[in-house]
Coordinates of C-alpha atoms in Angstrom, one line a residue:
M1444 CA 79.5 42.5 110.8
T1445 CA 80.9 38.6 109.9
Y1446 CA 81.6 37.8 106.4
Q1447 CA 82.3 34.4 105.2
S1448 CA 84.4 35.3 102.2
F1449 CA 86.2 38.5 100.6
R1450 CA 83.7 38.0 97.6
E1451 CA 81.1 38.4 100.2
Y1452 CA 82.6 41.4 101.6
V1453 CA 83.0 43.0 98.3
L1454 CA 80.0 42.2 96.4
G1455 CA 77.1 40.7 99.0
A1456 CA 75.8 37.5 99.1
F1457 CA 73.1 38.0 96.2
K1458 CA 72.6 39.9 92.8
I1459 CA 70.7 43.1 93.3
G1460 CA 67.8 44.3 90.9
I1461 CA 67.0 47.8 89.5
G1462 CA 65.5 49.3 92.5
L1463 CA 68.7 48.7 94.7
G1464 CA 71.0 49.1 92.1
V1465 CA 69.6 52.8 91.3
V1466 CA 69.9 53.7 95.1
S1467 CA 73.2 52.1 95.2
I1468 CA 74.5 54.0 91.9
L1469 CA 72.9 57.3 93.2
A1470 CA 74.4 57.0 96.7
R1471 CA 77.7 56.5 95.1
W1472 CA 77.4 59.8 92.8
V1473 CA 75.5 62.0 94.9
T1474 CA 78.7 63.3 96.9
G1475 CA 80.1 66.5 98.6
N1476 CA 81.3 67.7 95.1
T1477 CA 77.8 67.5 94.1
I1478 CA 76.4 69.5 97.0
F1479 CA 79.2 71.8 97.1
G1480 CA 80.9 71.8 93.9
S1481 CA 77.8 72.5 91.7
P1482 CA 76.9 75.7 93.7
E1483 CA 80.8 76.8 93.0
A1484 CA 80.4 76.4 89.6
L1485 CA 77.1 78.1 89.4
V1486 CA 78.9 81.2 91.0
K1487 CA 81.6 80.9 88.7
Y1488 CA 79.9 79.9 85.3
G1489 CA 76.2 81.2 85.9
I1490 CA 73.7 79.1 85.2
F1491 CA 75.7 76.8 82.9
G1492 CA 77.6 75.6 86.0
G1493 CA 74.8 73.8 87.5
I1494 CA 73.6 72.3 84.1
G1495 CA 77.1 71.3 83.3
F1496 CA 77.4 69.3 86.9
A1497 CA 73.8 67.7 86.0
M1498 CA 74.8 66.7 82.5
M1499 CA 78.3 65.4 83.4
G1500 CA 77.1 62.7 85.6
A1501 CA 73.9 61.8 83.9
F1502 CA 75.3 61.2 80.3
A1503 CA 78.5 59.4 81.8
L1504 CA 76.0 57.1 83.9
I1505 CA 73.8 56.2 81.0
A1506 CA 76.6 55.5 78.6
F1507 CA 78.3 53.0 81.1
G1508 CA 75.4 51.1 81.2
W1509 CA 75.9 50.2 77.3
L1510 CA 79.5 49.8 78.1
G1511 CA 78.7 47.5 81.2
R1512 CA 76.6 45.2 79.1
K1513 CA 79.6 44.5 77.0
V1514 CA 81.6 43.9 80.1
R1515 CA 79.5 41.5 81.6
S1516 CA 79.2 39.5 78.4
D1517 CA 83.0 39.7 78.0
F1518 CA 83.8 38.5 81.6
S1519 CA 80.9 38.0 83.8
G1520 CA 82.8 36.4 87.0
G1521 CA 84.5 39.5 88.3
M1522 CA 84.3 41.7 91.1
T1523 CA 86.2 44.7 90.3
I1524 CA 87.6 46.8 87.5
G1525 CA 91.1 45.3 88.3
D1526 CA 89.8 41.8 87.5
Y1527 CA 88.5 42.5 84.1
M1528 CA 91.8 44.8 83.4
Q1529 CA 93.8 41.7 84.3
N1530 CA 91.8 39.4 82.1
K1531 CA 92.3 42.2 78.9
L1532 CA 95.6 43.4 79.7
H1533 CA 99.2 42.3 79.4
P1534 CA 101.3 42.6 83.0
F1535 CA 102.9 46.1 81.9
G1536 CA 99.4 47.6 81.1
Y1537 CA 97.8 45.8 83.9
W1538 CA 100.2 47.4 86.5
L1539 CA 100.1 50.7 85.0
M1540 CA 96.3 50.7 85.3
I1541 CA 96.2 49.6 88.8
A1542 CA 98.5 52.7 89.7
I1543 CA 96.3 55.1 87.8
L1544 CA 93.4 53.5 89.5
L1545 CA 94.8 53.9 93.0
M1546 CA 95.6 57.6 92.4
T1547 CA 92.2 58.5 91.3
S1548 CA 90.8 56.8 94.3
I1549 CA 92.8 58.8 96.6
E1550 CA 91.6 61.8 94.8
G1551 CA 87.9 60.8 95.3
M1552 CA 88.3 60.3 98.8
F1553 CA 90.4 63.6 99.5
V1554 CA 87.3 65.6 98.1
Q1555 CA 85.0 64.0 100.1
G1556 CA 87.2 64.5 103.4
M1557 CA 87.5 68.1 102.5
A1558 CA 83.7 68.6 102.3
G1559 CA 83.2 66.6 105.4
G1560 CA 85.6 69.0 107.4
V1561 CA 84.2 72.2 106.1
L1562 CA 80.7 71.4 106.8
L1563 CA 81.4 70.3 110.2
N1564 CA 83.1 73.8 110.9
I1565 CA 80.5 75.7 109.2
L1566 CA 77.4 73.8 111.1
F1567 CA 79.0 73.3 114.5
G1568 CA 82.0 75.4 114.6
L1569 CA 84.1 72.5 115.0
P1570 CA 87.7 72.7 114.5
I1571 CA 88.5 71.4 111.0
P1572 CA 91.0 69.0 112.5
L1573 CA 88.7 67.7 115.2
G1574 CA 86.0 67.5 112.5
L1575 CA 88.0 65.7 110.0
L1576 CA 89.2 63.1 112.9
C1577 CA 85.4 62.5 113.6
F1578 CA 84.4 61.9 110.1
F1579 CA 87.3 59.6 109.0
V1580 CA 86.7 57.5 112.2
F1581 CA 83.5 57.0 111.5
C1582 CA 83.6 56.2 107.6
V1583 CA 86.3 53.7 108.6
L1584 CA 83.9 51.9 111.0
F1585 CA 80.9 52.1 108.7
A1586 CA 82.5 51.3 105.0
G1587 CA 85.7 49.7 105.9
I1588 CA 84.8 47.6 108.6
G1589 CA 81.2 47.3 107.7
G1590 CA 81.5 46.1 104.3
I1591 CA 79.1 46.2 101.5
R1592 CA 76.0 45.3 103.8
S1593 CA 76.6 48.2 105.9
I1594 CA 77.0 50.6 102.8
H1595 CA 73.6 49.4 101.2
R1596 CA 71.6 49.9 104.3
F1597 CA 73.0 53.2 104.6
A1598 CA 72.4 54.1 100.9
N1599 CA 68.4 53.8 101.1
V1600 CA 68.3 56.1 104.1
Q1601 CA 70.8 58.7 102.5
I1602 CA 68.8 58.6 99.1
I1603 CA 65.4 59.2 100.9
I1604 CA 66.8 62.2 102.8
T1605 CA 68.6 63.8 99.8
F1606 CA 65.4 63.7 97.8
A1607 CA 63.3 65.1 100.5
T1608 CA 65.8 67.9 101.1
A1609 CA 66.2 68.6 97.3
I1610 CA 62.2 68.8 96.9
L1611 CA 61.2 70.6 100.2
I1612 CA 63.7 73.0 100.9
P1613 CA 63.6 74.9 97.5
V1614 CA 59.9 74.6 97.5
Y1615 CA 59.6 76.4 100.9
F1616 CA 62.0 79.1 100.0
F1617 CA 60.4 79.8 96.7
V1618 CA 57.0 79.7 97.6
G1619 CA 57.6 81.7 100.7
K1620 CA 59.8 84.4 99.1
G1621 CA 58.0 84.3 95.8
V1622 CA 59.8 83.4 92.5
E1623 CA 59.5 86.7 90.8
H1624 CA 60.9 88.3 93.9
V1625 CA 64.0 85.8 93.9
F1626 CA 64.5 86.4 90.1
N1627 CA 64.4 90.3 90.6
G1628 CA 67.0 89.9 93.3
L1629 CA 69.3 88.0 91.1
R1630 CA 69.1 90.4 88.2
L1631 CA 69.9 93.4 90.3
Y1632 CA 72.6 91.9 92.4
H1633 CA 74.2 89.3 90.3
P1634 CA 73.0 89.9 86.6
Y1635 CA 76.2 87.7 85.2
L1636 CA 74.5 84.4 86.6
L1637 CA 71.6 84.7 84.3
V1638 CA 73.6 85.5 80.8
L1639 CA 72.7 82.8 78.5
N1640 CA 75.5 83.6 75.8
N1641 CA 78.1 82.8 78.4
H1642 CA 80.7 81.0 76.1
E1643 CA 82.9 80.0 79.2
G1644 CA 79.9 78.4 81.0
L1645 CA 79.2 76.4 77.4
L1646 CA 82.7 75.5 77.5
F1647 CA 82.5 74.3 81.1
I1648 CA 79.4 72.2 79.9
V1649 CA 81.3 70.4 77.4
T1650 CA 84.4 69.9 79.6
G1651 CA 82.2 68.6 82.4
V1652 CA 80.7 66.0 80.2
L1653 CA 84.2 64.8 79.3
I1654 CA 85.5 64.8 82.8
G1655 CA 82.4 62.9 83.8
F1656 CA 82.8 60.2 81.4
G1657 CA 86.3 59.7 82.8
Q1658 CA 85.2 59.6 86.4
V1659 CA 82.2 57.1 85.8
F1660 CA 84.1 54.9 83.3
V1661 CA 87.3 54.3 85.7
D1662 CA 85.3 54.6 89.3
Q1663 CA 85.9 51.5 91.1
A1664 CA 82.8 51.5 93.2
T1665 CA 80.9 51.7 90.0
W1666 CA 82.3 48.9 88.5
Q1667 CA 81.5 46.8 91.7
R1668 CA 78.2 47.8 91.3
L1669 CA 78.1 46.4 87.9
Y1670 CA 79.1 43.1 88.9
M1671 CA 76.6 43.1 91.7
M1672 CA 73.7 43.5 89.1
E1673 CA 71.9 40.9 87.3
D1674 CA 72.8 40.6 83.8
K1675 CA 69.4 41.8 82.1
K1676 CA 69.1 44.8 84.0
V1677 CA 72.5 46.3 83.7
V1678 CA 71.5 48.9 81.2
S1679 CA 68.3 49.9 82.6
T1680 CA 69.4 50.6 85.7
F1681 CA 72.4 52.8 84.6
V1682 CA 69.8 54.9 82.5
L1683 CA 67.4 55.4 85.3
S1684 CA 70.3 56.3 87.6
G1685 CA 71.5 58.8 85.2
L1686 CA 68.2 60.5 84.4
I1687 CA 67.4 60.6 88.2
F1688 CA 71.0 61.9 89.2
A1689 CA 70.6 64.6 86.6
T1690 CA 67.9 66.4 89.3
I1691 CA 70.4 66.7 92.1
P1692 CA 72.9 69.1 91.1
L1693 CA 70.3 71.5 89.7
A1694 CA 68.6 71.4 93.1
F1695 CA 71.4 72.1 95.0
S1696 CA 72.3 74.8 92.6
S1697 CA 69.1 76.5 93.2
L1698 CA 69.5 76.4 96.8
I1699 CA 72.1 79.0 96.5
F1700 CA 69.8 81.4 94.8
I1701 CA 68.1 81.7 98.3
V1702 CA 71.1 83.3 99.3
L1703 CA 72.4 85.1 96.3
F1704 CA 69.1 87.1 95.4
S1705 CA 69.4 89.1 98.7
G1706 CA 72.9 90.6 98.0
G1707 CA 76.7 89.8 97.7
F1708 CA 79.0 87.5 99.3
H1709 CA 82.6 86.8 100.1
D1710 CA 83.5 83.4 99.0
I1711 CA 81.8 80.0 98.3
F1712 CA 82.0 79.1 101.9
S1713 CA 80.4 82.2 103.3
L1714 CA 77.5 81.3 100.8
L1715 CA 77.2 77.9 102.7
F1716 CA 77.2 79.5 105.9
E1717 CA 74.3 82.0 104.9
L1718 CA 72.5 79.3 103.4
V1719 CA 72.5 77.4 106.7
R1720 CA 71.6 80.8 108.6
K1721 CA 68.8 81.3 106.1
I1722 CA 67.1 77.8 106.9
D1723 CA 65.1 78.8 109.9
T1724 CA 63.1 75.9 110.3
P1725 CA 64.4 73.3 112.5
F1726 CA 63.2 70.5 110.4
L1727 CA 64.6 71.8 107.3
L1728 CA 68.1 72.1 108.7
V1729 CA 68.2 68.7 110.5
L1730 CA 67.1 67.6 106.9
F1731 CA 69.9 69.7 105.3
V1732 CA 72.6 68.8 107.7
L1733 CA 71.7 64.9 107.6
C1734 CA 71.8 65.3 103.6
S1735 CA 74.9 66.8 103.4
F1736 CA 76.6 64.5 105.9
G1737 CA 74.9 61.4 104.2
A1738 CA 76.2 62.1 100.8
I1739 CA 79.8 63.0 101.7
T1740 CA 79.9 59.6 104.2
S1741 CA 78.2 57.7 101.6
A1742 CA 80.6 58.6 98.8
F1743 CA 83.9 58.5 101.0
G1744 CA 82.7 55.0 102.3
A1745 CA 82.2 53.5 98.6
G1746 CA 85.5 55.0 97.6
L1747 CA 87.5 53.4 100.7
H1748 CA 85.4 50.1 100.1
S1749 CA 86.2 49.8 96.4
M1750 CA 89.9 50.9 97.2
I1751 CA 90.4 47.8 99.8
S1752 CA 88.5 45.7 97.3
L1753 CA 91.1 46.4 94.6
M1754 CA 94.4 46.3 96.9
V1755 CA 93.3 43.1 98.4
N1756 CA 91.9 41.2 95.4
N1757 CA 94.2 42.9 92.6
V1758 CA 97.5 43.3 94.1
Y1759 CA 97.9 41.3 97.5
Q1760 CA 96.3 38.1 96.0
L1761 CA 98.9 38.2 92.9
F1762 CA 101.6 37.9 95.8
R1763 CA 99.7 35.8 97.9
P1764 CA 97.7 33.3 95.9
H1765 CA 97.1 30.8 98.8
A1766 CA 96.0 33.6 101.4
S1767 CA 92.5 32.1 103.1
E1768 CA 89.5 34.4 102.9
R1769 CA 90.0 35.3 106.8
Q1770 CA 93.3 36.8 105.9
K1771 CA 92.2 38.7 103.0
I1772 CA 89.2 40.2 105.1
R1773 CA 91.6 41.0 108.0
L1774 CA 93.9 42.8 105.8
G1775 CA 90.7 44.7 104.2
Y1776 CA 90.0 46.0 108.0
T1777 CA 93.8 46.9 108.5
L1778 CA 93.8 49.1 105.1
A1779 CA 90.5 50.6 106.0
I1780 CA 92.5 52.2 108.8
A1781 CA 95.5 52.9 107.2
I1782 CA 93.6 54.5 104.1
G1783 CA 91.6 56.7 106.9
A1784 CA 94.6 57.8 108.5
V1785 CA 96.4 59.0 105.3
S1786 CA 93.3 60.7 104.1
F1787 CA 93.1 62.6 107.5
C1788 CA 96.7 63.5 106.6
L1789 CA 96.4 64.6 103.0
T1790 CA 93.3 66.8 103.8
M1791 CA 95.0 68.4 106.7
Y1792 CA 98.0 69.5 104.6
F1793 CA 96.3 70.6 101.3
T1794 CA 93.6 72.9 100.9
P1795 CA 92.4 73.5 97.2
T1796 CA 88.9 74.2 96.3
L1797 CA 86.7 71.4 95.3
L1798 CA 86.6 73.1 91.6
D1799 CA 90.3 73.2 91.4
L1800 CA 90.3 69.6 92.4
L1801 CA 88.2 68.8 89.5
F1802 CA 90.0 70.4 86.9
F1803 CA 93.5 69.0 88.3
F1804 CA 92.4 65.5 88.2
G1805 CA 90.2 66.0 85.4
I1806 CA 93.4 65.9 83.1
I1807 CA 93.7 62.2 84.5
Y1808 CA 89.9 61.3 83.8
A1809 CA 89.8 63.0 80.3
S1810 CA 92.9 60.9 79.4
L1811 CA 91.4 57.7 80.9
F1812 CA 88.0 57.2 79.3
L1813 CA 88.8 56.5 75.6
P1814 CA 91.6 54.1 76.3
V1815 CA 88.9 52.2 78.7
I1816 CA 86.3 52.1 76.0
V1817 CA 89.2 50.9 73.3
I1818 CA 90.0 48.2 75.9
V1819 CA 86.6 47.2 76.3
L1820 CA 86.1 46.9 72.6
T1821 CA 88.9 45.0 71.8
K1822 CA 89.0 41.3 71.1
G1823 CA 91.4 39.4 73.1
K1824 CA 94.1 41.2 74.8
A1825 CA 94.7 44.8 74.5
S1826 CA 98.0 46.0 73.7
N1827 CA 99.9 48.1 75.9
F1828 CA 100.0 50.9 73.4
I1829 CA 96.5 51.8 74.8
I1830 CA 97.4 52.3 78.0
I1831 CA 100.8 54.4 77.1
S1832 CA 98.4 56.6 75.3
V1833 CA 97.1 57.9 78.7
I1834 CA 100.6 58.4 79.5
A1835 CA 101.1 61.0 76.6
G1836 CA 97.6 62.5 77.5
L1837 CA 98.6 62.8 81.1
A1838 CA 102.2 64.6 80.1
S1839 CA 100.8 67.0 77.6
G1840 CA 97.8 68.0 79.9
Y1841 CA 100.0 68.8 83.0
V1842 CA 102.7 70.6 81.1
S1843 CA 100.2 72.5 79.0
R1844 CA 98.6 73.9 82.4
A1845 CA 101.7 76.1 82.5
F1846 CA 100.6 77.9 79.4
V1847 CA 97.0 77.4 79.2
D1848 CA 93.7 77.6 81.4
N1849 CA 92.7 74.5 83.3
M1850 CA 89.8 73.7 80.8
K1851 CA 92.1 74.0 77.9
A1852 CA 94.5 71.6 79.4
I1853 CA 91.8 69.1 79.8
W1854 CA 91.3 69.2 75.9
I1855 CA 94.8 69.0 75.1
A1856 CA 95.1 66.0 77.5
S1857 CA 92.2 64.3 75.8
S1858 CA 93.1 65.3 72.3
S1859 CA 96.5 63.7 72.7
T1860 CA 95.4 60.7 74.1
A1861 CA 93.1 60.5 71.0
L1862 CA 95.7 61.2 68.5
V1863 CA 98.2 58.4 70.0
L1864 CA 95.2 56.0 69.9
L1865 CA 94.1 57.0 66.2
V1866 CA 97.8 56.3 65.2
Y1867 CA 98.1 52.9 66.9
L1868 CA 94.5 51.8 65.5
C1869 CA 95.4 52.8 62.2
I1870 CA 98.7 50.8 62.3
A1871 CA 97.3 47.8 63.7
S1872 CA 94.5 47.8 61.1
V1873 CA 97.1 48.0 58.3
R1874 CA 99.3 45.6 59.9
K1875 CA 96.3 43.1 60.2
H1876 CA 95.2 43.6 56.6
Y1877 CA 98.8 42.7 55.5
M1878 CA 98.7 39.6 57.4
R1879 CA 95.8 38.6 56.0
T1880 CA 96.8 39.2 52.4
K1881 CA 100.1 37.5 53.1
T1882 CA 98.1 34.3 54.5
R1883 CA 96.0 34.4 51.6
T1884 CA 98.9 34.6 49.2

């Protein structure tokens, strides 16, 4: 697939409208974490687990639409979040932000890689190393080499399959088994899932929304899609994407009821294995397999493509300002292979659960979203203290993990960032008022 310029490799050759914009955003956010993480949250926090996953994505996407309109009016000619931050931050703050963004990119791809390896193992019995290798090679070819055109073609098919799966499989089982039969089975074997005064579950919803804001507001692929859209359609595209997204985690959480209502289980992976075993219709089984692989591949591909765009456009180009378009595209291909290899090694070495990863990196996301909002709302260059508040949040969050649970650590990180930001804004406001008074006198 030949591109004439690196900008075309990153954004495509034309601005996208609401339809393709919604498809592209959903393809980015319906991920392995949505399919496997929401059932895990359901098992741990009851019905509030699935609701929390739905709300964290929906609210964050809708809010980002309003913030995105301000971003586009301030700096409309960018391609990546790095372009905007370069325009708004001083060099120290800019490079600190780039380092944090690269870290969150690796986390996003790591999660998808884990989900891909596990899925291949459950469905086909492939050894996890072999399954991971196949997955990463395919993603590098499809997104890293194929670029944005390949990603958008794949997104259309993936979203159709995802909605077909989310509608047809629950309907097939709940009609076949009877909703009342399923409900009685849940009350008998897993009554804790239906408890409504589950305070930990309610805290998960609020914490999930906090993490979701951070994930969406600093996600490089989402910023790229923001710059692909027509100016007047930014808000409506993100609002529609958020509303549609909310239905997906709920649908996949409900799939787990099909397994749970008939007895106990060992762990989340045994639940997925049982779910696959219970889908006794070849058509629905193929649909589920295609949906799962489509979501994971699409999310990993978007993360890989956006990371390449950031590294070439916002790191390499600053050191090689006279690099030709052909050199930048060639470097993008090389980075795709290198990032795929690093992701493979990381996924082989570390084996946390998806929920553990969500909480661990949730500290970064919870510390980031307020500073990003302040940067966007600041007129002119933003102070380095805004980025330093992120470091304060990260330090307090990760240190506090030794003394409190994961959700409390996320709130400590977010509160620390907010406190530092508040102090900075108060001092800046007083100083500005003093300077004005001095000028008048």
